[in-house]
Coordinates of C-alpha atoms and ligand atoms in Angstrom, one line a residue:
M1 CA 31.2 5.6 -8.9
K2 CA 30.8 3.5 -5.9
I3 CA 28.7 2.9 -2.9
V4 CA 30.9 3.7 0.2
A5 CA 28.4 3.2 3.0
A6 CA 24.8 2.0 3.7
K7 CA 23.0 2.2 7.0
V8 CA 19.6 1.1 8.3
I9 CA 17.8 3.6 10.4
V10 CA 14.9 2.4 12.6
C11 CA 12.7 4.9 14.2
S12 CA 9.2 5.2 15.6
P13 CA 7.7 8.7 15.3
G14 CA 4.2 7.4 16.0
R15 CA 4.9 4.1 14.3
N16 CA 7.8 2.0 13.3
F17 CA 9.7 2.7 10.1
V18 CA 12.9 1.0 8.6
T19 CA 14.9 3.3 6.3
L20 CA 18.0 2.6 4.3
K21 CA 20.4 5.3 3.4
I22 CA 23.0 4.6 0.7
E23 CA 26.0 6.9 0.4
T24 CA 28.4 7.2 -2.6
D25 CA 31.9 8.4 -3.1
Q26 CA 30.4 11.3 -5.1
G27 CA 28.6 12.7 -1.9
V28 CA 25.3 11.9 -3.4
Y29 CA 23.0 9.7 -1.2
G30 CA 19.7 7.9 -1.6
I31 CA 17.0 6.9 0.7
G32 CA 14.8 3.7 0.6
D33 CA 11.9 2.4 2.7
G34 CA 12.0 -1.3 4.0
T35 CA 9.2 -1.2 6.6
L36 CA 7.4 -4.5 7.2
N37 CA 4.5 -3.8 9.5
G38 CA 4.8 -5.9 12.7
R39 CA 7.8 -7.7 11.5
E40 CA 10.2 -4.7 11.1
L41 CA 13.4 -6.0 12.6
S42 CA 13.5 -9.0 10.2
V43 CA 14.1 -6.7 7.3
V44 CA 16.7 -4.7 9.4
S45 CA 18.6 -7.9 10.0
Y46 CA 18.2 -9.0 6.3
L47 CA 19.7 -5.7 5.2
E48 CA 22.3 -5.3 7.7
E49 CA 23.7 -8.9 7.7
H50 CA 23.0 -10.0 4.1
V51 CA 22.6 -7.0 1.9
V52 CA 24.7 -4.0 3.1
P53 CA 28.0 -6.1 2.9
C54 CA 27.5 -6.9 -0.7
L55 CA 26.5 -3.3 -1.7
I56 CA 29.8 -1.6 -0.5
G57 CA 31.9 -1.0 -3.6
M58 CA 29.2 -1.6 -6.1
D59 CA 28.4 0.9 -8.8
P60 CA 25.0 2.6 -7.7
R61 CA 24.3 3.4 -11.3
R62 CA 23.7 -0.3 -12.2
I63 CA 20.1 -0.4 -10.7
E64 CA 18.9 -3.4 -12.8
D65 CA 22.0 -5.4 -12.2
I66 CA 21.9 -4.9 -8.5
W67 CA 18.2 -5.8 -8.5
Q68 CA 19.1 -9.1 -10.2
Y69 CA 22.0 -9.7 -8.0
L70 CA 19.8 -9.5 -4.9
Y71 CA 17.0 -11.4 -6.3
R72 CA 18.6 -14.2 -8.3
G73 CA 21.9 -14.0 -6.3
A74 CA 20.2 -15.0 -3.0
Y75 CA 18.9 -18.3 -4.5
W76 CA 16.0 -18.0 -2.2
R77 CA 13.5 -15.9 -4.1
R78 CA 10.5 -13.7 -3.3
G79 CA 8.8 -13.3 0.2
P80 CA 7.9 -10.1 2.0
V81 CA 11.2 -9.8 4.0
T82 CA 13.5 -10.3 0.9
M83 CA 11.5 -8.2 -1.4
R84 CA 11.2 -5.3 1.1
A85 CA 15.0 -5.3 1.5
I86 CA 15.4 -5.3 -2.3
A87 CA 12.8 -2.5 -2.5
A88 CA 14.7 -0.3 0.0
V89 CA 17.9 -0.6 -2.0
D90 CA 16.0 -0.1 -5.4
M91 CA 14.3 3.1 -4.1
A92 CA 17.7 4.5 -2.8
L93 CA 19.4 3.7 -6.1
W94 CA 16.7 5.5 -8.1
D95 CA 16.9 8.4 -5.7
I96 CA 20.6 8.7 -6.3
K97 CA 20.3 8.3 -10.2
A98 CA 17.6 11.0 -10.4
K99 CA 19.6 13.4 -8.1
M100 CA 22.6 12.9 -10.3
A101 CA 20.6 13.5 -13.4
G102 CA 19.1 16.6 -11.8
M103 CA 15.6 15.3 -12.4
P104 CA 12.5 14.6 -10.4
L105 CA 12.2 10.8 -10.5
Y106 CA 9.1 10.8 -12.7
D107 CA 11.2 12.4 -15.5
L108 CA 13.6 9.6 -15.4
L109 CA 10.9 7.0 -15.5
G110 CA 9.5 8.5 -18.8
G111 CA 8.0 11.8 -17.8
K112 CA 4.6 13.0 -16.7
S113 CA 1.5 11.2 -17.8
R114 CA -0.7 13.4 -15.7
D115 CA -0.4 16.6 -13.5
R116 CA -1.7 15.1 -10.3
V117 CA -2.7 11.9 -8.7
M118 CA -6.2 11.1 -7.4
V119 CA -6.1 9.7 -3.9
Y120 CA -8.6 8.0 -1.6
G121 CA -8.9 8.8 2.1
H122 CA -10.1 6.4 4.9
A123 CA -13.4 7.2 6.4
N124 CA -14.6 5.1 9.2
G125 CA -16.9 5.0 12.3
S126 CA -18.2 2.7 14.9
D127 CA -21.6 2.5 13.2
I128 CA -23.2 3.5 9.9
D129 CA -24.2 7.0 11.0
E130 CA -20.6 7.7 12.2
T131 CA -19.1 6.6 9.0
V132 CA -21.6 8.5 6.9
D133 CA -20.5 11.7 9.0
A134 CA -16.8 10.8 8.4
V135 CA -17.3 10.5 4.7
G136 CA -18.8 13.9 4.7
Q137 CA -15.8 15.3 6.4
Y138 CA -13.6 13.8 3.7
I139 CA -15.9 15.4 1.1
D140 CA -15.5 18.8 2.8
L141 CA -11.7 18.3 2.6
G142 CA -12.0 18.0 -1.1
Y143 CA -11.5 14.2 -1.6
K144 CA -13.0 12.8 -4.7
A145 CA -12.7 9.2 -3.6
I146 CA -13.3 7.7 -0.1
R147 CA -12.9 4.3 1.4
A148 CA -15.7 3.6 3.9
Q149 CA -15.5 1.0 6.7
T150 CA -17.9 0.6 9.5
G151 CA -18.2 -1.1 12.9
V152 CA -20.6 -4.0 12.7
P153 CA -23.0 -4.8 15.6
G154 CA -21.8 -8.1 17.3
I155 CA -18.2 -7.9 15.8
K156 CA -15.5 -6.9 18.3
D157 CA -13.2 -4.2 16.7
A158 CA -14.2 -4.7 13.1
Y159 CA -11.4 -4.1 10.7
G160 CA -10.7 -0.5 9.6
V161 CA -12.5 1.3 12.4
G162 CA -10.3 3.8 14.2
R163 CA -10.8 5.7 17.4
G164 CA -12.8 8.6 16.4
K165 CA -10.0 10.3 14.5
L166 CA -9.7 11.0 10.8
Y167 CA -6.9 8.5 10.6
Y168 CA -6.2 5.3 12.4
E169 CA -3.2 3.0 13.1
P170 CA -3.9 -0.7 13.1
A171 CA -0.6 -1.8 14.5
D172 CA -1.2 -0.5 18.1
A173 CA -0.2 -3.2 20.7
A174 CA 3.1 -4.7 22.1
L175 CA 1.3 -8.0 21.6
P176 CA -1.4 -8.7 18.9
S177 CA -4.8 -7.6 20.1
V178 CA -7.7 -10.0 19.4
T179 CA -10.5 -8.8 17.3
G180 CA -13.6 -10.6 16.0
W181 CA -15.2 -11.6 12.8
D182 CA -18.6 -12.9 11.7
T183 CA -19.3 -13.1 7.9
R184 CA -23.1 -13.3 8.3
K185 CA -23.2 -10.0 10.3
A186 CA -20.9 -8.2 7.9
L187 CA -22.9 -9.3 4.9
N188 CA -26.1 -7.9 6.6
H189 CA -24.5 -4.6 7.5
V190 CA -22.0 -3.5 4.8
P191 CA -24.5 -3.0 1.9
R192 CA -26.7 -0.8 4.3
L193 CA -23.7 1.5 4.8
F194 CA -23.4 2.1 1.0
E195 CA -27.1 2.4 0.6
K196 CA -27.1 5.2 3.2
L197 CA -23.9 6.8 1.7
R198 CA -25.5 7.1 -1.8
Q199 CA -28.8 8.3 -0.4
T200 CA -27.0 11.1 1.5
Y201 CA -24.3 12.2 -0.9
G202 CA -25.4 10.9 -4.3
F203 CA -23.2 9.3 -7.0
D204 CA -20.6 12.0 -7.6
H205 CA -17.9 10.7 -5.4
H206 CA -15.9 7.4 -5.8
L207 CA -16.6 4.9 -2.9
L208 CA -14.3 2.0 -2.0
H209 CA -14.6 -0.8 0.5
D210 CA -11.9 -3.2 1.9
G211 CA -12.9 -6.8 2.6
H212 CA -9.5 -7.4 4.1
H213 CA -9.3 -11.1 3.0
R214 CA -12.3 -12.1 5.3
Y215 CA -14.7 -13.7 2.8
T216 CA -14.7 -17.0 0.8
P217 CA -15.0 -16.6 -2.9
Q218 CA -18.7 -17.4 -2.7
E219 CA -19.3 -14.9 0.0
A220 CA -17.3 -12.2 -1.7
A221 CA -19.3 -12.8 -4.9
N222 CA -22.5 -12.4 -2.8
L223 CA -21.1 -9.1 -1.3
G224 CA -20.1 -7.8 -4.7
K225 CA -23.5 -8.5 -6.1
M226 CA -25.3 -6.8 -3.2
L227 CA -23.0 -3.7 -3.6
E228 CA -23.7 -3.4 -7.3
P229 CA -26.5 -0.8 -7.0
Y230 CA -24.0 1.5 -5.2
Q231 CA -21.5 1.6 -8.0
L232 CA -18.3 1.2 -6.0
F233 CA -14.9 2.3 -7.5
W234 CA -13.6 -1.1 -6.0
L235 CA -14.1 -3.8 -3.6
E236 CA -10.7 -4.6 -2.2
D237 CA -9.2 -7.9 -1.0
C238 CA -12.6 -9.5 -1.0
T239 CA -10.9 -13.1 -0.6
P240 CA -7.4 -14.2 0.0
A241 CA -5.4 -14.4 -3.2
E242 CA -2.8 -17.2 -2.6
N243 CA -5.1 -19.2 -4.9
Q244 CA -5.4 -16.7 -7.8
E245 CA -8.1 -19.0 -9.3
A246 CA -10.5 -18.0 -6.4
F247 CA -11.2 -14.7 -8.2
R248 CA -12.8 -16.4 -11.1
I249 CA -15.7 -17.3 -8.8
V250 CA -16.1 -13.8 -7.7
R251 CA -15.7 -12.4 -11.2
Q252 CA -18.3 -14.7 -12.7
H253 CA -21.0 -13.4 -10.3
T254 CA -20.4 -9.6 -10.0
V255 CA -19.5 -6.5 -12.0
T256 CA -18.3 -4.7 -8.8
P257 CA -14.7 -3.8 -9.7
L258 CA -12.1 -5.8 -7.8
A259 CA -8.9 -4.7 -6.4
V260 CA -6.2 -6.8 -4.8
G261 CA -2.3 -6.9 -4.2
E262 CA -1.3 -4.9 -1.1
I263 CA 0.4 -8.1 0.2
F264 CA 1.9 -9.3 -3.2
N265 CA 5.6 -9.1 -3.4
T266 CA 6.3 -10.2 -7.0
I267 CA 4.7 -10.3 -10.4
W268 CA 4.1 -14.1 -9.8
D269 CA 1.5 -13.3 -7.2
A270 CA -0.5 -11.4 -9.8
K271 CA 0.3 -13.2 -13.1
D272 CA -2.9 -15.3 -13.4
L273 CA -5.1 -12.6 -11.9
I274 CA -3.8 -10.3 -14.5
Q275 CA -3.7 -12.5 -17.6
N276 CA -7.2 -13.9 -16.9
Q277 CA -8.6 -10.4 -16.4
L278 CA -9.9 -11.4 -12.9
I279 CA -9.2 -8.0 -11.3
D280 CA -9.5 -4.3 -12.3
Y281 CA -6.9 -2.7 -10.1
I282 CA -3.5 -4.1 -8.9
R283 CA -2.6 -2.8 -5.4
A284 CA 1.1 -3.8 -5.3
T285 CA 3.3 -0.9 -4.3
V286 CA 7.0 0.2 -4.3
V287 CA 8.0 -1.1 -0.8
G288 CA 6.0 -4.3 -1.1
A289 CA 7.0 -5.4 -4.6
G290 CA 10.7 -5.1 -4.9
G291 CA 10.9 -1.4 -5.6
L292 CA 10.2 0.7 -8.8
T293 CA 12.3 -1.8 -10.9
H294 CA 9.9 -4.6 -10.3
L295 CA 6.6 -2.6 -9.8
R296 CA 6.9 -1.1 -13.2
R297 CA 7.1 -4.7 -14.7
I298 CA 3.8 -5.6 -13.0
A299 CA 2.2 -2.4 -14.1
D300 CA 3.3 -3.0 -17.7
L301 CA 1.8 -6.5 -17.6
A302 CA -1.4 -5.1 -16.2
S303 CA -1.6 -2.5 -18.9
L304 CA -2.0 -5.2 -21.6
Y305 CA -5.3 -6.2 -20.0
Q306 CA -6.6 -2.7 -19.2
I307 CA -6.0 -3.2 -15.5
R308 CA -5.0 -0.1 -13.6
T309 CA -2.8 0.6 -10.6
G310 CA -4.0 1.4 -7.1
C311 CA -0.9 1.5 -5.0
H312 CA -1.2 0.6 -1.3
G313 CA -0.6 3.7 0.8
A314 CA -1.4 2.9 4.5
T315 CA 0.5 4.5 7.3
D316 CA 3.0 1.6 7.5
L317 CA 4.4 2.7 4.2
S318 CA 6.7 5.5 5.0
P319 CA 6.8 8.9 3.4
V320 CA 9.7 7.5 1.3
T321 CA 7.5 5.0 -0.2
M322 CA 4.8 7.5 -0.7
G323 CA 7.3 9.8 -2.5
C324 CA 8.3 7.0 -4.8
A325 CA 4.8 5.9 -5.4
L326 CA 3.7 9.4 -6.4
H327 CA 6.5 9.7 -9.0
F328 CA 5.5 6.2 -10.3
D329 CA 1.8 7.3 -10.4
T330 CA 2.7 10.5 -12.2
W331 CA 4.4 8.5 -14.9
V332 CA 2.6 5.2 -15.1
P333 CA 0.2 5.2 -18.1
N334 CA -2.4 2.8 -16.6
F335 CA -2.8 4.8 -13.4
G336 CA -6.0 4.2 -11.4
I337 CA -5.8 5.7 -7.9
Q338 CA -3.5 6.1 -5.0
E339 CA -4.4 5.2 -1.4
Y340 CA -3.5 8.1 1.1
M341 CA -3.6 7.6 4.8
R342 CA -2.1 10.6 6.4
H343 CA 1.0 10.3 8.7
T344 CA 1.3 11.8 12.1
E345 CA 3.0 15.3 12.3
E346 CA 6.0 13.5 14.0
T347 CA 6.5 11.3 11.0
D348 CA 6.2 14.2 8.5
A349 CA 8.9 16.0 10.5
V350 CA 11.2 13.0 10.6
F351 CA 10.8 12.6 6.7
P352 CA 10.8 16.0 5.2
H353 CA 9.1 15.7 1.7
D354 CA 8.0 17.9 -1.1
Y355 CA 4.6 16.2 -2.1
R356 CA 1.5 18.0 -1.2
F357 CA -2.3 17.4 -1.1
E358 CA -4.6 19.7 -3.1
D359 CA -8.2 19.2 -4.0
G360 CA -8.4 15.5 -3.5
H361 CA -5.1 14.9 -5.3
L362 CA -1.4 14.5 -4.3
I363 CA 1.1 16.3 -6.4
C364 CA 4.8 15.2 -6.4
G365 CA 7.5 17.8 -6.1
E366 CA 10.2 18.9 -8.5
T367 CA 13.1 18.3 -6.4
P368 CA 15.7 15.9 -8.1
G369 CA 15.3 12.4 -6.8
H370 CA 12.1 11.1 -5.1
G371 CA 11.9 14.2 -3.0
V372 CA 11.8 12.5 0.5
D373 CA 14.7 12.7 3.0
I374 CA 15.3 11.6 6.6
N375 CA 16.2 13.8 9.5
E376 CA 18.5 11.4 11.3
D377 CA 18.9 13.5 14.5
L378 CA 15.1 13.7 14.9
A379 CA 14.7 10.0 14.0
A380 CA 17.1 9.2 16.9
K381 CA 14.7 10.6 19.3
Y382 CA 12.0 8.0 18.5
P383 CA 13.4 4.6 19.2
Y384 CA 11.8 1.3 17.9
K385 CA 8.7 0.1 19.9
R386 CA 7.5 -3.4 19.1
A387 CA 4.0 -3.1 17.7
Y388 CA 1.8 -5.9 16.2
L389 CA -1.1 -5.9 13.9
P390 CA -4.2 -7.5 15.5
V391 CA -5.4 -11.0 14.8
A392 CA -9.0 -12.0 14.2
R393 CA -11.1 -14.9 15.6
L394 CA -14.5 -16.2 14.8
Q395 CA -17.2 -16.2 17.5
D396 CA -16.2 -19.8 18.4
G397 CA -12.6 -18.9 18.8
T398 CA -11.4 -20.2 15.4
M399 CA -8.5 -18.2 14.0
W400 CA -9.4 -16.2 11.0
N401 CA -7.8 -13.8 8.6
W402 CA -7.2 -10.3 10.1
Ligands
LIG1 C1 -5.2 -1.9 4.5 C2 -4.0 -1.7 5.4 O1 -4.7 0.2 3.6 C3 -5.3 -0.9 3.4 O2 -6.0 -1.1 2.5 O3 -5.5 -3.1 4.1 O4 -4.6 -0.9 6.5 C4 -3.4 -2.9 6.0 O5 -4.2 -3.4 6.9 C5 -2.1 -2.4 6.6 O6 -1.3 -1.8 5.7 C6 -1.3 -3.6 7.3 O7 -0.1 -3.3 7.6
LIG2 MG1 -6.4 -3.2 2.2

């Protein structure tokens, strides 16, 4: 069996997506996602110039060998562009293998560990009352777990706050828009949001919060401690994780569960965090961390330390990644939760898929493969549009982490 063609499809049905389609001499094809939010065309070029020429003629059944070829063979290891390109290939190859086996992907991975996958939705508002109402809407929709973010007085366009809709899209400008940050103001405000949420809705639902890399370890520890009475499911990205040791400071001071990893691209980004039990949930996902072949290694290492998965699932992860993630979540023994930000109707139409939402959970389909396809004619109607994530500056103009 041979790979006879591989093409990169770029489309923007509401936001940009980079999709790889690998075709074989047996007529079976596979689909992979390589989207890197705000830097999409770098992955397109990596794939077209440096990966596709090597793939032609290879045996698509040799998923592991092709992964090692692209990882070790490049000499230059790791990084978001490389690992997304590898992920796109890996997803497409698992899709092909599962289609050939006539099995939904979870069966090939080892079979179902659960019937459905708990997801969390994104509730947000410009102030505490609006966020409390938004959480209520998610509860009415059946969600069991909800992430809550709020605007903060004195902070321009605080992270995670949309524009009055149930979903929001952060990459929204042809040049990066400038948002603000002030840790003192956030530390005053965020605990009050969760106090109000617990007063209003009680303790039955899981509540989550994303710090989006804004706090120092000491500030993050302080926030975690202040949030303890509200029993969060997790506090995410409370401090940047390039220095994995930083989490030790947070960990020493708070029992609020910690999640990190949406920007990790290999097991090396998480190794010390996992082995020192500094986190509770690992957020690496299929497109970010080199595909299913590598993500399952991260999950297996995490399982030794009772750390559970919580795959990133924002809108910049295409339905192809969501399909793969749901098969992974259905199999992985140490599953925790899956993030779920709904895509636009246009995106859903370009990427026909068989997963469905029901009662606060996503359920992956039974179609052989990962269950997500691309309608290329429709995709062609939505050409690429440059779109950046925002940047963040402190009140005095200092550049900060968005
Ligand atoms: C976020 C994302 O989903 C999350 O937890 O941190 O919205 C993130 O900002 C985007 O995926 C960036 O592309
Ligand atoms: Mg996040």
